[in-house]
Coordinates of C-alpha atoms in Angstrom, one line a residue:
Chain Y
M110 CA 96.3 87.5 76.7
N111 CA 95.3 88.9 80.0
S112 CA 94.2 85.6 81.4
I113 CA 97.5 84.0 80.5
F114 CA 99.3 86.6 82.5
A115 CA 96.7 86.3 85.3
K116 CA 97.3 82.5 85.4
R117 CA 101.0 83.0 85.5
R118 CA 100.7 85.5 88.3
N119 CA 98.5 83.2 90.2
R120 CA 100.9 80.3 89.8
L121 CA 103.7 82.5 91.0
L122 CA 101.8 83.6 94.1
A123 CA 100.7 80.0 94.8
M124 CA 104.4 78.9 94.6
K125 CA 105.5 81.6 97.0
A126 CA 102.6 81.0 99.3
L127 CA 103.5 77.3 99.4
R128 CA 107.0 78.2 100.5
D129 CA 105.5 80.3 103.2
N130 CA 103.6 77.4 104.8
Y131 CA 105.7 77.4 107.8
I132 CA 103.7 76.0 110.7
P133 CA 106.1 73.8 112.6
G134 CA 106.1 70.0 112.3
D135 CA 106.1 67.4 109.6
R136 CA 102.9 65.5 109.6
L137 CA 101.9 66.5 113.1
T138 CA 102.0 70.0 114.6
V139 CA 101.7 71.1 118.2
C140 CA 99.6 74.1 118.9
P141 CA 101.7 76.6 120.9
K142 CA 98.6 77.8 122.8
C143 CA 96.7 74.6 123.8
G144 CA 99.5 72.2 123.4
Q145 CA 97.3 69.7 121.5
E146 CA 98.8 67.7 118.6
H147 CA 97.0 68.0 115.3
Q148 CA 97.4 66.7 111.7
R149 CA 99.3 69.4 109.9
G150 CA 97.0 69.0 107.0
A151 CA 94.0 69.7 109.2
V152 CA 95.5 72.9 110.5
A153 CA 96.4 74.0 107.0
K154 CA 92.8 73.3 105.8
D155 CA 91.5 75.5 108.6
L156 CA 93.6 78.5 107.3
F157 CA 96.2 77.8 109.9
V158 CA 93.9 78.0 112.8
C159 CA 94.2 75.4 115.5
P160 CA 91.1 73.1 115.2
G161 CA 91.2 72.7 119.0
C162 CA 91.5 76.1 120.5
G163 CA 91.2 78.6 117.6
Y164 CA 94.8 79.8 118.0
H165 CA 95.8 81.7 114.8
F166 CA 99.2 80.6 113.6
P167 CA 101.3 83.4 112.1
L168 CA 101.2 83.5 108.3
G169 CA 103.8 84.2 105.8
A170 CA 103.2 87.4 103.7
Y171 CA 102.6 85.6 100.4
H172 CA 100.5 82.9 102.1
R173 CA 98.4 85.7 103.5
L174 CA 98.0 87.4 100.1
S175 CA 97.0 84.1 98.5
M176 CA 94.2 83.7 101.2
I177 CA 93.0 87.3 100.7
L178 CA 93.3 88.2 97.1
D179 CA 91.1 86.9 94.2
S180 CA 92.9 84.2 92.3
G181 CA 95.1 85.6 89.5
S182 CA 94.8 89.3 90.6
F183 CA 98.1 89.5 92.6
R184 CA 100.7 91.9 91.2
E185 CA 103.6 92.8 93.5
L186 CA 104.8 96.3 94.0
N187 CA 108.4 97.3 94.6
E188 CA 109.4 93.7 95.1
K189 CA 113.1 94.5 94.8
L190 CA 113.4 97.0 97.6
L191 CA 115.9 95.8 100.2
A192 CA 117.3 97.2 103.4
A193 CA 120.6 99.1 103.2
D194 CA 123.1 99.4 106.1
P195 CA 122.9 103.1 106.8
L196 CA 124.7 103.0 110.2
S197 CA 127.3 100.4 109.0
F198 CA 126.1 98.3 111.9
P199 CA 128.3 95.3 112.7
G200 CA 126.9 92.0 111.4
Y201 CA 123.7 93.6 109.9
R202 CA 124.5 92.7 106.3
E203 CA 125.1 89.1 107.3
K204 CA 121.9 88.9 109.3
Q205 CA 119.9 90.3 106.3
R206 CA 121.3 87.6 104.1
T207 CA 120.4 84.9 106.6
A208 CA 116.9 86.2 106.9
Q209 CA 116.5 86.4 103.2
R210 CA 117.8 82.9 102.7
K211 CA 115.6 81.5 105.5
T212 CA 112.4 83.2 104.4
G213 CA 112.8 83.7 100.7
L214 CA 111.7 87.3 101.3
N215 CA 113.5 90.5 100.4
E216 CA 112.2 92.4 103.4
A217 CA 109.7 92.2 106.2
A218 CA 106.9 93.6 104.1
V219 CA 105.3 92.6 100.8
T220 CA 103.1 95.1 99.0
A221 CA 100.8 94.3 96.1
T222 CA 97.8 95.3 94.1
G223 CA 95.0 92.9 93.5
T224 CA 91.3 92.4 93.9
I225 CA 89.1 91.2 96.7
G226 CA 85.6 90.2 95.7
G227 CA 86.4 91.8 92.4
R228 CA 87.3 95.2 93.9
R229 CA 90.8 96.5 93.3
C230 CA 92.9 97.6 96.2
V231 CA 96.4 97.9 97.5
V232 CA 97.5 95.4 100.1
G233 CA 100.6 95.4 102.3
V234 CA 101.5 92.5 104.5
M235 CA 104.2 92.3 107.1
D236 CA 106.0 89.1 107.8
S237 CA 107.1 88.5 111.4
R238 CA 109.7 85.8 110.3
F239 CA 111.9 88.5 108.8
F240 CA 113.7 90.4 111.6
M241 CA 110.5 90.0 113.7
G242 CA 108.7 92.2 111.2
S243 CA 110.7 95.1 112.3
M244 CA 110.6 98.5 110.6
S245 CA 113.7 99.1 108.5
A246 CA 113.8 102.1 106.2
A247 CA 113.1 99.6 103.3
V248 CA 109.9 98.5 105.1
G249 CA 108.9 102.2 105.7
E250 CA 109.7 103.0 102.1
K251 CA 107.6 100.0 100.7
I252 CA 104.7 100.9 102.9
T253 CA 104.9 104.6 101.9
L254 CA 105.2 103.7 98.2
A255 CA 102.1 101.5 98.6
I256 CA 100.2 104.4 100.2
E257 CA 101.3 106.7 97.5
Y258 CA 100.4 104.2 94.8
A259 CA 96.9 103.8 96.3
A260 CA 96.5 107.6 96.6
K261 CA 97.5 108.1 93.0
N262 CA 95.2 105.4 91.6
K263 CA 92.4 106.2 94.1
L264 CA 92.4 102.7 95.5
P265 CA 91.5 101.5 99.0
L266 CA 94.5 100.5 101.1
I267 CA 94.7 97.5 103.4
L268 CA 97.8 96.9 105.6
F269 CA 98.3 93.7 107.6
C270 CA 100.5 94.6 110.5
A271 CA 102.8 92.2 112.3
S272 CA 105.9 93.7 113.9
G273 CA 108.2 93.5 116.9
G274 CA 108.8 97.3 116.5
A275 CA 111.9 99.1 115.3
R276 CA 114.8 97.7 113.4
M277 CA 117.5 98.2 116.0
Q278 CA 120.3 98.1 113.4
E279 CA 119.0 101.1 111.6
G280 CA 118.6 103.2 114.8
I281 CA 117.1 106.6 114.4
L282 CA 116.3 106.0 110.7
S283 CA 113.9 103.3 111.7
L284 CA 112.2 105.8 114.1
M285 CA 111.8 108.2 111.2
Q286 CA 109.8 105.7 109.2
M287 CA 107.0 106.2 111.7
A288 CA 106.8 109.9 110.8
K289 CA 107.1 109.1 107.1
T290 CA 104.4 106.5 106.9
S291 CA 102.0 108.5 109.1
A292 CA 102.5 111.6 107.0
A293 CA 101.8 109.7 103.9
L294 CA 98.6 108.3 105.4
A295 CA 97.5 111.9 106.2
R296 CA 97.9 112.8 102.6
F297 CA 96.1 109.7 101.5
S298 CA 93.2 110.4 103.8
E299 CA 92.8 113.9 102.5
K300 CA 91.8 112.3 99.2
G301 CA 88.8 110.7 100.9
L302 CA 90.1 107.2 100.4
L303 CA 89.7 104.2 102.7
Y304 CA 92.4 102.7 104.8
I305 CA 91.8 99.4 106.7
S306 CA 94.5 98.3 109.1
V307 CA 94.4 94.6 110.1
L308 CA 96.4 93.9 113.3
T309 CA 97.9 90.4 113.5
D310 CA 100.0 88.8 116.1
P311 CA 102.2 90.6 117.2
T312 CA 101.7 94.3 116.4
T313 CA 103.9 96.3 118.8
G314 CA 106.3 99.3 119.1
G315 CA 106.8 101.8 116.3
V316 CA 104.3 100.1 113.9
T317 CA 101.5 100.4 116.6
A318 CA 102.6 104.0 117.2
S319 CA 102.2 104.8 113.5
F320 CA 100.3 103.2 110.6
A321 CA 98.8 100.3 112.5
S322 CA 96.7 102.7 114.6
L323 CA 95.7 105.1 111.9
G324 CA 93.1 103.0 110.0
D325 CA 89.7 104.4 109.2
I326 CA 88.7 100.9 110.2
I327 CA 90.9 98.7 112.4
L328 CA 90.4 95.0 112.4
A329 CA 92.3 92.4 114.5
E330 CA 92.8 88.7 114.4
P331 CA 91.7 86.8 117.5
G332 CA 94.3 86.7 120.3
A333 CA 96.8 89.0 118.5
L334 CA 99.1 90.9 120.9
I335 CA 98.7 94.6 120.2
G336 CA 100.4 97.3 122.1
F337 CA 103.1 100.0 122.1
A338 CA 105.4 98.7 124.9
G339 CA 105.9 94.9 125.1
P340 CA 104.4 93.0 128.0
R341 CA 107.9 92.2 129.4
V342 CA 108.9 95.9 129.6
I343 CA 105.6 96.8 131.2
Q344 CA 105.9 94.0 133.8
Q345 CA 109.4 95.3 134.6
T346 CA 108.1 98.9 135.0
I347 CA 105.2 98.2 137.2
G348 CA 106.6 95.2 139.0
E349 CA 103.5 93.1 139.0
T350 CA 102.1 90.4 136.8
L351 CA 99.8 91.6 134.0
P352 CA 96.2 90.6 133.9
E353 CA 95.0 87.7 131.8
G354 CA 94.4 88.8 128.2
F355 CA 96.2 92.1 128.6
Q356 CA 97.0 93.7 125.2
R357 CA 95.2 91.0 123.2
A358 CA 92.9 91.8 120.3
E359 CA 89.8 91.3 122.5
Y360 CA 91.2 93.7 125.1
Q361 CA 91.9 96.3 122.5
E362 CA 88.4 96.0 121.2
E363 CA 87.0 96.4 124.7
H364 CA 89.2 99.5 125.2
G365 CA 88.1 101.1 122.0
F366 CA 91.1 100.7 119.8
V367 CA 89.8 98.0 117.4
D368 CA 86.6 98.1 115.5
A369 CA 86.2 94.3 115.3
V370 CA 88.0 91.1 116.1
V371 CA 87.6 89.0 113.0
P372 CA 88.5 85.3 112.8
R373 CA 90.6 84.4 109.9
S374 CA 87.8 82.3 108.3
Q375 CA 85.7 85.5 108.0
L376 CA 88.5 88.0 107.2
R377 CA 88.3 87.9 103.4
E378 CA 84.5 88.2 103.4
T379 CA 84.7 91.1 105.9
L380 CA 87.2 93.0 103.8
S381 CA 85.2 92.4 100.7
R382 CA 82.1 93.8 102.5
L383 CA 83.9 96.9 103.7
L384 CA 85.3 97.6 100.3
R385 CA 81.8 97.3 98.9
L386 CA 80.4 99.7 101.6
H387 CA 83.0 102.3 100.6
E388 CA 82.8 101.9 96.9
K389 CA 81.5 105.4 96.3
G390 CA 84.3 106.9 98.4
G391 CA 87.0 109.1 97.1
R392 CA 86.9 112.8 96.3
S393 CA 87.7 113.5 92.7
Chain C
M519 CA 134.0 119.5 123.5
K520 CA 134.9 117.8 120.3
N521 CA 136.4 114.8 121.9
L522 CA 133.5 113.6 124.0
T523 CA 132.4 110.0 123.4
A524 CA 128.8 109.2 122.7
A525 CA 128.5 107.7 126.2
E526 CA 129.9 110.8 127.8
R527 CA 127.3 112.9 125.9
V528 CA 124.5 110.6 127.1
A529 CA 125.7 111.3 130.7
I530 CA 125.7 115.1 130.1
A531 CA 122.3 114.9 128.4
R532 CA 120.9 113.2 131.5
H533 CA 122.6 115.5 134.0
P534 CA 120.0 116.3 136.8
Q535 CA 121.0 120.0 136.7
R536 CA 120.6 120.4 133.0
P537 CA 118.2 123.2 132.0
N538 CA 114.7 121.8 131.8
I539 CA 111.5 123.0 130.2
T540 CA 110.7 125.3 133.1
D541 CA 114.1 127.0 132.6
Y542 CA 113.5 127.4 128.9
I543 CA 110.1 128.8 129.4
D544 CA 111.4 131.3 132.0
G545 CA 114.4 132.3 129.9
L546 CA 112.9 132.5 126.4
F547 CA 109.3 133.5 126.8
T548 CA 107.2 136.1 128.6
D549 CA 103.6 135.9 129.8
F550 CA 103.4 132.1 129.7
F551 CA 100.0 130.8 130.4
E552 CA 99.9 127.1 131.1
M553 CA 97.1 125.0 129.7
K554 CA 96.3 121.7 131.2
G555 CA 94.4 118.5 130.3
D556 CA 93.6 116.5 127.2
R557 CA 89.8 117.2 127.5
L558 CA 89.2 113.5 127.4
C559 CA 90.2 112.1 130.8
R560 CA 93.1 113.7 132.6
E561 CA 96.1 116.1 133.0
D562 CA 99.5 114.6 132.4
P563 CA 102.2 116.7 134.1
A564 CA 104.9 114.9 132.1
I565 CA 104.1 117.3 129.3
L566 CA 103.9 121.1 130.0
G567 CA 102.3 123.3 127.5
G568 CA 100.7 126.7 126.9
V569 CA 100.7 130.0 125.1
A570 CA 103.4 132.6 125.6
L571 CA 105.1 135.6 123.9
Y572 CA 108.3 135.0 122.1
H573 CA 109.9 138.4 121.3
D574 CA 106.4 139.8 121.6
R575 CA 104.9 137.2 119.2
P576 CA 102.3 134.8 120.6
V577 CA 103.5 131.2 120.2
T578 CA 102.5 127.8 121.5
V579 CA 105.1 126.1 123.7
I580 CA 105.0 122.4 124.5
G581 CA 107.7 120.4 126.2
T582 CA 108.3 117.2 128.1
R583 CA 108.9 117.9 131.8
K584 CA 111.6 116.2 133.9
G585 CA 111.8 117.3 137.5
K586 CA 115.0 118.5 139.2
T587 CA 114.0 117.3 142.7
A588 CA 112.8 113.9 143.7
E589 CA 109.4 115.2 144.5
E590 CA 109.1 117.0 141.2
S591 CA 110.3 114.0 139.3
I592 CA 107.7 111.8 140.8
R593 CA 105.0 114.3 140.1
C594 CA 105.8 114.5 136.4
N595 CA 106.6 110.7 136.1
F596 CA 110.3 111.4 135.3
G597 CA 109.3 113.0 132.0
M598 CA 107.7 109.9 130.6
P599 CA 104.3 111.0 129.1
G600 CA 101.2 108.9 128.9
P601 CA 98.7 109.1 126.0
E602 CA 97.0 112.0 127.8
G603 CA 100.2 114.1 127.6
Y604 CA 100.4 113.5 123.8
R605 CA 96.7 114.2 123.4
K606 CA 97.1 117.5 125.3
A607 CA 100.0 118.4 123.1
L608 CA 97.9 117.7 120.1
R609 CA 95.1 119.8 121.5
L610 CA 97.5 122.7 121.9
M611 CA 98.9 122.3 118.4
R612 CA 95.4 122.4 116.9
Q613 CA 94.9 125.6 118.8
A614 CA 98.1 127.0 117.4
E615 CA 96.7 126.2 113.9
K616 CA 93.5 127.9 114.7
F617 CA 95.1 131.1 116.1
R618 CA 97.9 131.0 113.5
R619 CA 100.8 131.0 115.9
P620 CA 104.1 129.1 115.6
V621 CA 104.7 125.9 117.7
F622 CA 107.9 125.4 119.7
T623 CA 108.4 121.9 121.2
F624 CA 111.1 121.0 123.7
V625 CA 112.0 117.4 124.0
D626 CA 113.8 115.7 126.9
T627 CA 112.4 112.3 127.6
S628 CA 113.6 108.8 128.2
G629 CA 110.5 107.7 126.3
A630 CA 106.8 107.3 126.4
Y631 CA 105.7 105.6 129.7
P632 CA 105.5 101.8 129.3
G633 CA 102.8 101.3 131.9
L634 CA 99.6 99.3 132.1
E635 CA 97.3 102.4 132.2
A636 CA 99.1 104.0 129.4
E637 CA 98.6 101.0 127.2
A638 CA 94.9 100.7 128.2
R639 CA 94.4 104.3 127.1
G640 CA 96.2 103.8 123.8
Q641 CA 99.7 105.0 124.0
G642 CA 100.4 103.8 120.5
E643 CA 97.3 105.5 119.0
A644 CA 98.2 108.8 120.8
I645 CA 101.7 108.9 119.3
A646 CA 100.5 107.8 115.9
R647 CA 97.9 110.5 115.9
N648 CA 100.4 113.2 116.7
L649 CA 102.7 112.1 113.9
Y650 CA 99.8 112.2 111.5
E651 CA 98.5 115.6 112.6
M652 CA 101.8 117.3 113.0
S653 CA 102.8 116.4 109.4
R654 CA 100.0 118.7 108.1
L655 CA 100.1 121.7 110.4
T656 CA 100.2 124.9 108.4
V657 CA 102.0 127.0 111.0
P658 CA 105.8 126.9 111.7
V659 CA 106.9 124.1 114.0
I660 CA 110.3 124.0 115.6
T661 CA 111.6 121.3 117.9
V662 CA 114.6 121.6 120.2
I663 CA 116.0 118.3 121.5
T664 CA 117.4 119.6 124.8
G665 CA 118.4 116.4 126.7
E666 CA 117.5 112.9 125.6
G667 CA 115.0 112.2 122.9
N668 CA 114.1 108.6 123.0
S669 CA 111.7 106.6 120.9
G670 CA 108.3 107.3 119.5
G671 CA 107.7 109.2 122.8
A672 CA 110.1 111.9 121.5
L673 CA 109.1 111.8 117.9
A674 CA 105.5 112.4 118.8
L675 CA 106.5 116.0 119.5
A676 CA 109.2 116.3 116.8
V677 CA 107.6 116.2 113.4
A678 CA 108.8 119.7 112.8
D679 CA 110.0 122.0 110.0
R680 CA 113.2 122.4 111.9
V681 CA 114.6 119.9 114.4
L682 CA 117.4 121.6 116.4
M683 CA 119.6 119.8 118.9
L684 CA 121.8 121.0 121.7
E685 CA 125.4 119.9 121.2
N686 CA 125.3 117.3 124.0
A687 CA 121.7 116.2 123.6
V688 CA 121.0 112.7 122.2
Y689 CA 118.2 111.5 120.0
A690 CA 117.6 107.8 119.4
I691 CA 115.2 104.9 118.7
L692 CA 115.3 104.1 122.4
S693 CA 117.7 104.4 125.4
P694 CA 121.1 102.8 125.0
E695 CA 120.2 100.4 127.9
G696 CA 117.0 99.3 126.1
F697 CA 118.9 99.0 122.8
A698 CA 121.5 96.7 124.4
S699 CA 118.9 94.7 126.2
I700 CA 116.9 94.1 123.0
L701 CA 119.8 93.4 120.7
W702 CA 122.2 91.5 123.0
K703 CA 119.9 90.7 126.0
D704 CA 122.3 92.6 128.1
A705 CA 121.5 96.1 129.3
A706 CA 125.0 96.4 130.8
R707 CA 126.5 96.8 127.3
H708 CA 124.9 100.2 127.0
E709 CA 128.2 102.1 126.5
E710 CA 129.0 99.8 123.5
A711 CA 125.5 100.6 122.2
C712 CA 126.1 104.4 122.5
G713 CA 129.0 104.0 120.2
L714 CA 127.0 102.3 117.5
M715 CA 123.6 104.0 117.7
K716 CA 124.6 107.4 116.0
L717 CA 122.7 109.3 118.6
T718 CA 124.8 112.4 119.1
A719 CA 124.0 115.8 117.6
P720 CA 126.9 115.8 115.1
D721 CA 125.9 112.3 114.0
L722 CA 122.3 113.2 113.5
L723 CA 123.1 116.4 111.7
A724 CA 125.3 114.3 109.3
L725 CA 122.4 111.8 108.8
G726 CA 120.0 114.6 107.9
V727 CA 117.7 113.7 110.8
T728 CA 118.2 117.1 112.5
D729 CA 118.7 120.5 110.9
D730 CA 121.0 122.4 113.2
L731 CA 123.2 122.0 116.2
I732 CA 123.1 124.5 119.1
P733 CA 126.5 124.9 120.8
E734 CA 126.8 124.3 124.5
P735 CA 129.3 125.8 127.0
E736 CA 132.4 123.7 127.7
G737 CA 131.5 120.8 130.0
G738 CA 127.7 120.9 129.3
A739 CA 124.7 123.1 129.5
H740 CA 124.3 122.6 133.3
L741 CA 127.5 124.6 133.9
A742 CA 126.2 127.7 132.3
P743 CA 122.4 127.6 131.8
A744 CA 121.9 131.3 131.0
R745 CA 124.5 131.1 128.2
T746 CA 122.9 127.9 126.8
I747 CA 119.5 129.5 126.8
R748 CA 120.9 132.5 124.9
E749 CA 122.3 130.2 122.3
V750 CA 118.9 128.5 122.0
D751 CA 117.2 131.9 121.6
R752 CA 119.6 132.8 118.8
A753 CA 118.9 129.6 117.0
L754 CA 115.1 129.8 117.5
S755 CA 115.0 133.4 116.3
R756 CA 117.0 132.6 113.2
H757 CA 114.9 129.6 112.2
L758 CA 111.6 131.2 113.0
A759 CA 112.4 134.2 110.9
A760 CA 113.1 132.0 107.9
L761 CA 109.9 129.9 108.4
L762 CA 107.7 133.0 108.8
K763 CA 108.5 133.9 105.2
E764 CA 106.8 130.7 104.0
S765 CA 103.1 130.3 103.4
G766 CA 101.2 127.7 105.5
P767 CA 100.6 125.2 102.7
N768 CA 104.3 125.5 101.7
L769 CA 105.4 124.8 105.2
A770 CA 103.3 121.6 105.3
A771 CA 104.5 120.5 101.9
K772 CA 108.2 121.0 102.7
R773 CA 107.8 119.3 106.1
Y774 CA 106.2 116.3 104.3
L775 CA 109.1 116.1 101.8
K776 CA 111.7 116.4 104.6
F777 CA 110.3 113.3 106.4
R778 CA 109.4 111.5 103.1
K779 CA 113.1 111.4 102.2
M780 CA 114.3 109.9 105.5
G781 CA 115.9 106.5 105.5
V782 CA 118.0 104.6 103.0
S783 CA 117.0 101.5 101.1
Q784 CA 118.3 100.0 97.9
S785 CA 117.1 97.9 95.0
K786 CA 118.0 94.3 94.7
E787 CA 120.2 94.9 91.6
A788 CA 122.5 97.1 93.7
A789 CA 122.7 94.7 96.5
P790 CA 125.3 92.1 97.0
P791 CA 124.2 88.8 95.4
R792 CA 122.0 86.6 97.6
E793 CA 122.8 83.0 98.2
E794 CA 120.0 80.7 97.2
P795 CA 119.1 77.9 99.6

């Protein structure tokens, strides 16, 4: 019985992940970093990392989940939560529908439970294709519900962050999601449970200034842009060009804000190891 | 007063002669002792904090500092704190917790400073940490938005039991100029942005983001600072008295629920049907 459901869930995730394979190009794809042309199939085989320069292409949320979770273990949480239009912002509804149609996603975050190396956990993944991964109230709610689910079931939590920041069309209510998610993490942490935050390209603005920076352990993908203010704004403020590598994952590691920069090929294994190291965690 | 547009309120909120943190400290508290530094690397004058007496009760006071003169403004970086400022604020709040005294924060900032050094020292982490820690303080926390409260830089001092707002203050995700520039790539459309952002005190009270509105004299607080400060005093006294009746754990639990409820989303069934590709 269980295995039939597991197979079905696996097929469902595989289908959604396939739709998420969105690196540009048909047979050939050009790496945006090194400019080299590669066979799309070769890039896909390398977990969407450029075989030439190691550039990590952005991943769709379901695609990411299919790479991280044990096959058949995926079970989505609060799939049907959508953004509302609390400020009646002109054109927002229409933009939501366009984003949904283009990405097949309901919102900029997907949350799920599953296992990694046989260990159960709650995983949230942000998707930068949907409104730049910006924080709507629905995103904040999904993340908070995932945190609360993990707290209730005493499970470790892993959040893959990717965000341009606030959802402008939701104004101040977007800002309040920072307080909401951070407060939920404080409660989660009091239970002695593990939270790993994985920063992927780009993690900026309100997400950086809330749950992205609050992990017990913070990992980052190579080259990911991580910061509060965006490079363009900083450049305007200080009126000079920014140093090479500024705000990249390696820079954040050097400045003490990231525990480890982990290439995508080692991410699953690293997460599995960290879950194993914290297995006895959790106050009862 | 009732007929001011959002853009007009933004202008009043930014008026250079509007009462600032120093005026509030002088007018509301006695025996203020300033405490400096984050104990990690430096002192950030963009945030002023310390301990003082409020109607004979020791309280912790923290506020963003905008100068009134050019020299003062430069010294306190135009009220835009760096991570050191937020970390100092957190240090003071932890002290308030230790000595069981209420925390008052005064917010008037165009936002956290978007500079290279601020990023290098973890502006995002500093703000995040404040949100996290403020959510679980077990002493009363009251925030007054006195001028502009923009972005995470304002919120980092505003995870409070009561968020009060002066009538012409504004509170928003970022400045209207920044908003217009992000959304329309045109900062010149800031007045249009003001109208859409729901950033005025009446708007925010209606949205449930703030808890009370403090009336200002006709034309704005800068025209009658003493009267404004008296109104702030009246509001602070009333809210503090109510909060002092609660136990510490109760305060934290209610504060959590207050922020937990913020934001509206909907389930797919309730949404308009989606077109399939």
